[in-house]
Amino acid sequence: MIRPATADDRPRLQRIRTWLPEPTPGLLETAISGVGSVLVSTADGVPVGYVLTMVADDAYVAELIVEPAHRGEGRATRLLGATVDMARDRGCDRVSLTVHEENDAARSLYESLGFERRGREPDYYADGGDGLLFEKRL
């Protein structure tokens, strides 16, 4: 099930967040408070993954993570699909995101959902890796 995150989800989402290689400090808390959008994927009513999106004129997926025990179940696909629907409903023209150049699994997922590579951000990640910018026009 996909649903909006609530303040009660915060401790669980903070634990899930530890699986991100480079989480942005404070971003999850800011988004849950209403500045962004956080959708969660649940198993037996408990969040096991989330997508955090900043929405203005366009939507930017800042964080997407599913716990390792629940990967391969289509959760990231459903989270991104719900994000695209949400962005469309809010009048956005596109959804974009940045992915580490070496994250082949994520790149394949985004491409399978109609995201197209639009650019490269040199040294975007702390490990010196480039970020690849992907976008999906709505």
Coordinates of C-alpha atoms in Angstrom, one line a residue:
M1 CA 0.0 0.0 0.0
I2 CA 1.2 3.5 -0.8
R3 CA 0.0 6.4 1.4
P4 CA 1.2 9.8 2.5
A5 CA 3.6 9.8 5.5
T6 CA 2.4 11.1 8.8
A7 CA 4.4 12.6 11.7
D8 CA 3.9 9.2 13.5
D9 CA 6.0 7.6 10.7
R10 CA 9.0 9.8 11.4
P11 CA 10.9 7.3 13.7
R12 CA 10.4 4.4 11.3
L13 CA 11.4 6.5 8.2
Q14 CA 14.5 7.7 10.0
R15 CA 15.5 4.0 10.4
I16 CA 14.8 3.3 6.8
R17 CA 16.8 6.3 5.8
T18 CA 19.9 4.8 7.2
W19 CA 20.0 2.7 4.0
L20 CA 20.6 5.8 1.9
P21 CA 24.3 6.3 1.0
E22 CA 24.0 10.1 1.3
P23 CA 20.8 11.3 3.0
T24 CA 20.4 15.1 3.2
P25 CA 20.3 16.2 6.9
G26 CA 17.0 17.6 7.9
L27 CA 15.3 17.0 4.6
L28 CA 13.0 14.2 5.8
E29 CA 11.8 16.2 8.8
T30 CA 11.2 19.3 6.6
A31 CA 9.3 17.4 4.0
I32 CA 7.1 15.6 6.5
S33 CA 6.2 19.0 8.1
G34 CA 4.6 19.9 4.8
V35 CA 7.2 21.6 2.6
G36 CA 7.6 18.5 0.4
S37 CA 5.7 15.3 -0.2
V38 CA 6.6 12.0 1.5
L39 CA 4.8 8.8 0.3
V40 CA 5.4 5.5 2.1
S41 CA 5.1 1.9 1.0
T42 CA 3.9 -0.3 3.8
A43 CA 4.0 -4.0 4.6
D44 CA 1.5 -5.1 7.2
G45 CA 0.8 -1.4 8.0
V46 CA 4.5 -0.6 8.7
P47 CA 6.5 1.7 6.4
V48 CA 9.3 -0.2 4.6
G49 CA 10.2 2.4 2.0
Y50 CA 9.5 6.0 1.0
V51 CA 9.9 8.6 -1.7
L52 CA 10.5 12.2 -0.7
T53 CA 9.7 14.8 -3.4
M54 CA 10.1 18.5 -3.4
V55 CA 7.3 20.2 -5.3
A56 CA 7.1 23.7 -6.8
D57 CA 6.6 24.4 -10.5
D58 CA 8.1 20.9 -11.1
A59 CA 8.7 17.9 -8.9
Y60 CA 12.2 16.7 -7.8
V61 CA 12.6 13.3 -6.2
A62 CA 15.2 13.9 -3.5
E63 CA 15.1 10.5 -1.8
L64 CA 13.8 7.1 -2.7
I65 CA 14.6 4.1 -0.6
V66 CA 13.2 0.7 0.1
E67 CA 14.5 -1.6 2.9
P68 CA 16.7 -4.4 1.5
A69 CA 14.3 -7.1 2.8
H70 CA 11.6 -5.6 0.6
R71 CA 13.5 -4.8 -2.6
G72 CA 12.4 -6.7 -5.7
E73 CA 8.7 -6.5 -4.7
G74 CA 7.9 -3.5 -7.0
R75 CA 7.7 -1.0 -4.2
A76 CA 10.1 1.6 -5.8
T77 CA 8.1 1.3 -9.0
R78 CA 4.8 1.9 -7.2
L79 CA 6.3 4.8 -5.1
L80 CA 7.6 6.5 -8.3
G81 CA 4.3 5.9 -10.1
A82 CA 2.4 7.5 -7.2
T83 CA 4.9 10.4 -7.2
V84 CA 4.3 11.0 -10.9
D85 CA 0.5 11.0 -10.3
M86 CA 0.8 13.4 -7.4
A87 CA 3.0 15.8 -9.5
R88 CA 0.6 15.7 -12.4
D89 CA -2.3 16.4 -10.0
R90 CA -0.4 19.4 -8.7
G91 CA 0.1 20.8 -12.2
C92 CA 3.8 20.0 -12.5
D93 CA 5.2 19.7 -16.1
R94 CA 7.9 17.2 -15.1
V95 CA 9.5 15.0 -12.5
S96 CA 13.2 14.9 -12.2
L97 CA 15.8 13.2 -10.1
T98 CA 19.6 12.7 -9.8
V99 CA 21.2 9.2 -9.5
H100 CA 24.7 8.1 -9.0
E101 CA 26.4 7.2 -12.3
E102 CA 27.3 3.7 -10.9
N103 CA 23.8 2.9 -9.7
D104 CA 22.7 0.7 -12.6
A105 CA 19.7 -0.8 -10.9
A106 CA 18.2 2.6 -10.2
R107 CA 19.0 3.9 -13.7
S108 CA 17.2 0.9 -15.2
L109 CA 14.2 1.4 -13.0
Y110 CA 13.9 5.1 -14.0
E111 CA 14.3 4.4 -17.7
S112 CA 11.7 1.6 -17.5
L113 CA 9.3 4.2 -16.1
G114 CA 9.9 6.7 -19.0
F115 CA 12.5 8.9 -17.3
E116 CA 15.1 10.1 -19.8
R117 CA 18.7 11.2 -19.1
R118 CA 19.0 15.0 -19.4
G119 CA 22.5 15.8 -18.0
R120 CA 25.4 15.1 -15.8
E121 CA 26.5 16.8 -12.6
P122 CA 30.3 16.3 -12.1
D123 CA 31.4 15.3 -8.5
Y124 CA 27.8 15.5 -7.3
Y125 CA 28.2 12.8 -4.7
A126 CA 30.6 12.8 -1.7
D127 CA 32.5 9.8 -3.1
G128 CA 33.4 12.0 -6.2
G129 CA 30.9 10.2 -8.4
D130 CA 29.0 12.1 -11.0
G131 CA 25.2 12.5 -10.7
L132 CA 23.1 11.7 -13.8
L133 CA 20.0 13.9 -14.1
F134 CA 16.8 12.2 -15.3
E135 CA 13.5 13.6 -16.0
K136 CA 10.0 12.6 -17.1
R137 CA 7.8 15.0 -18.9
L138 CA 4.1 14.9 -17.8

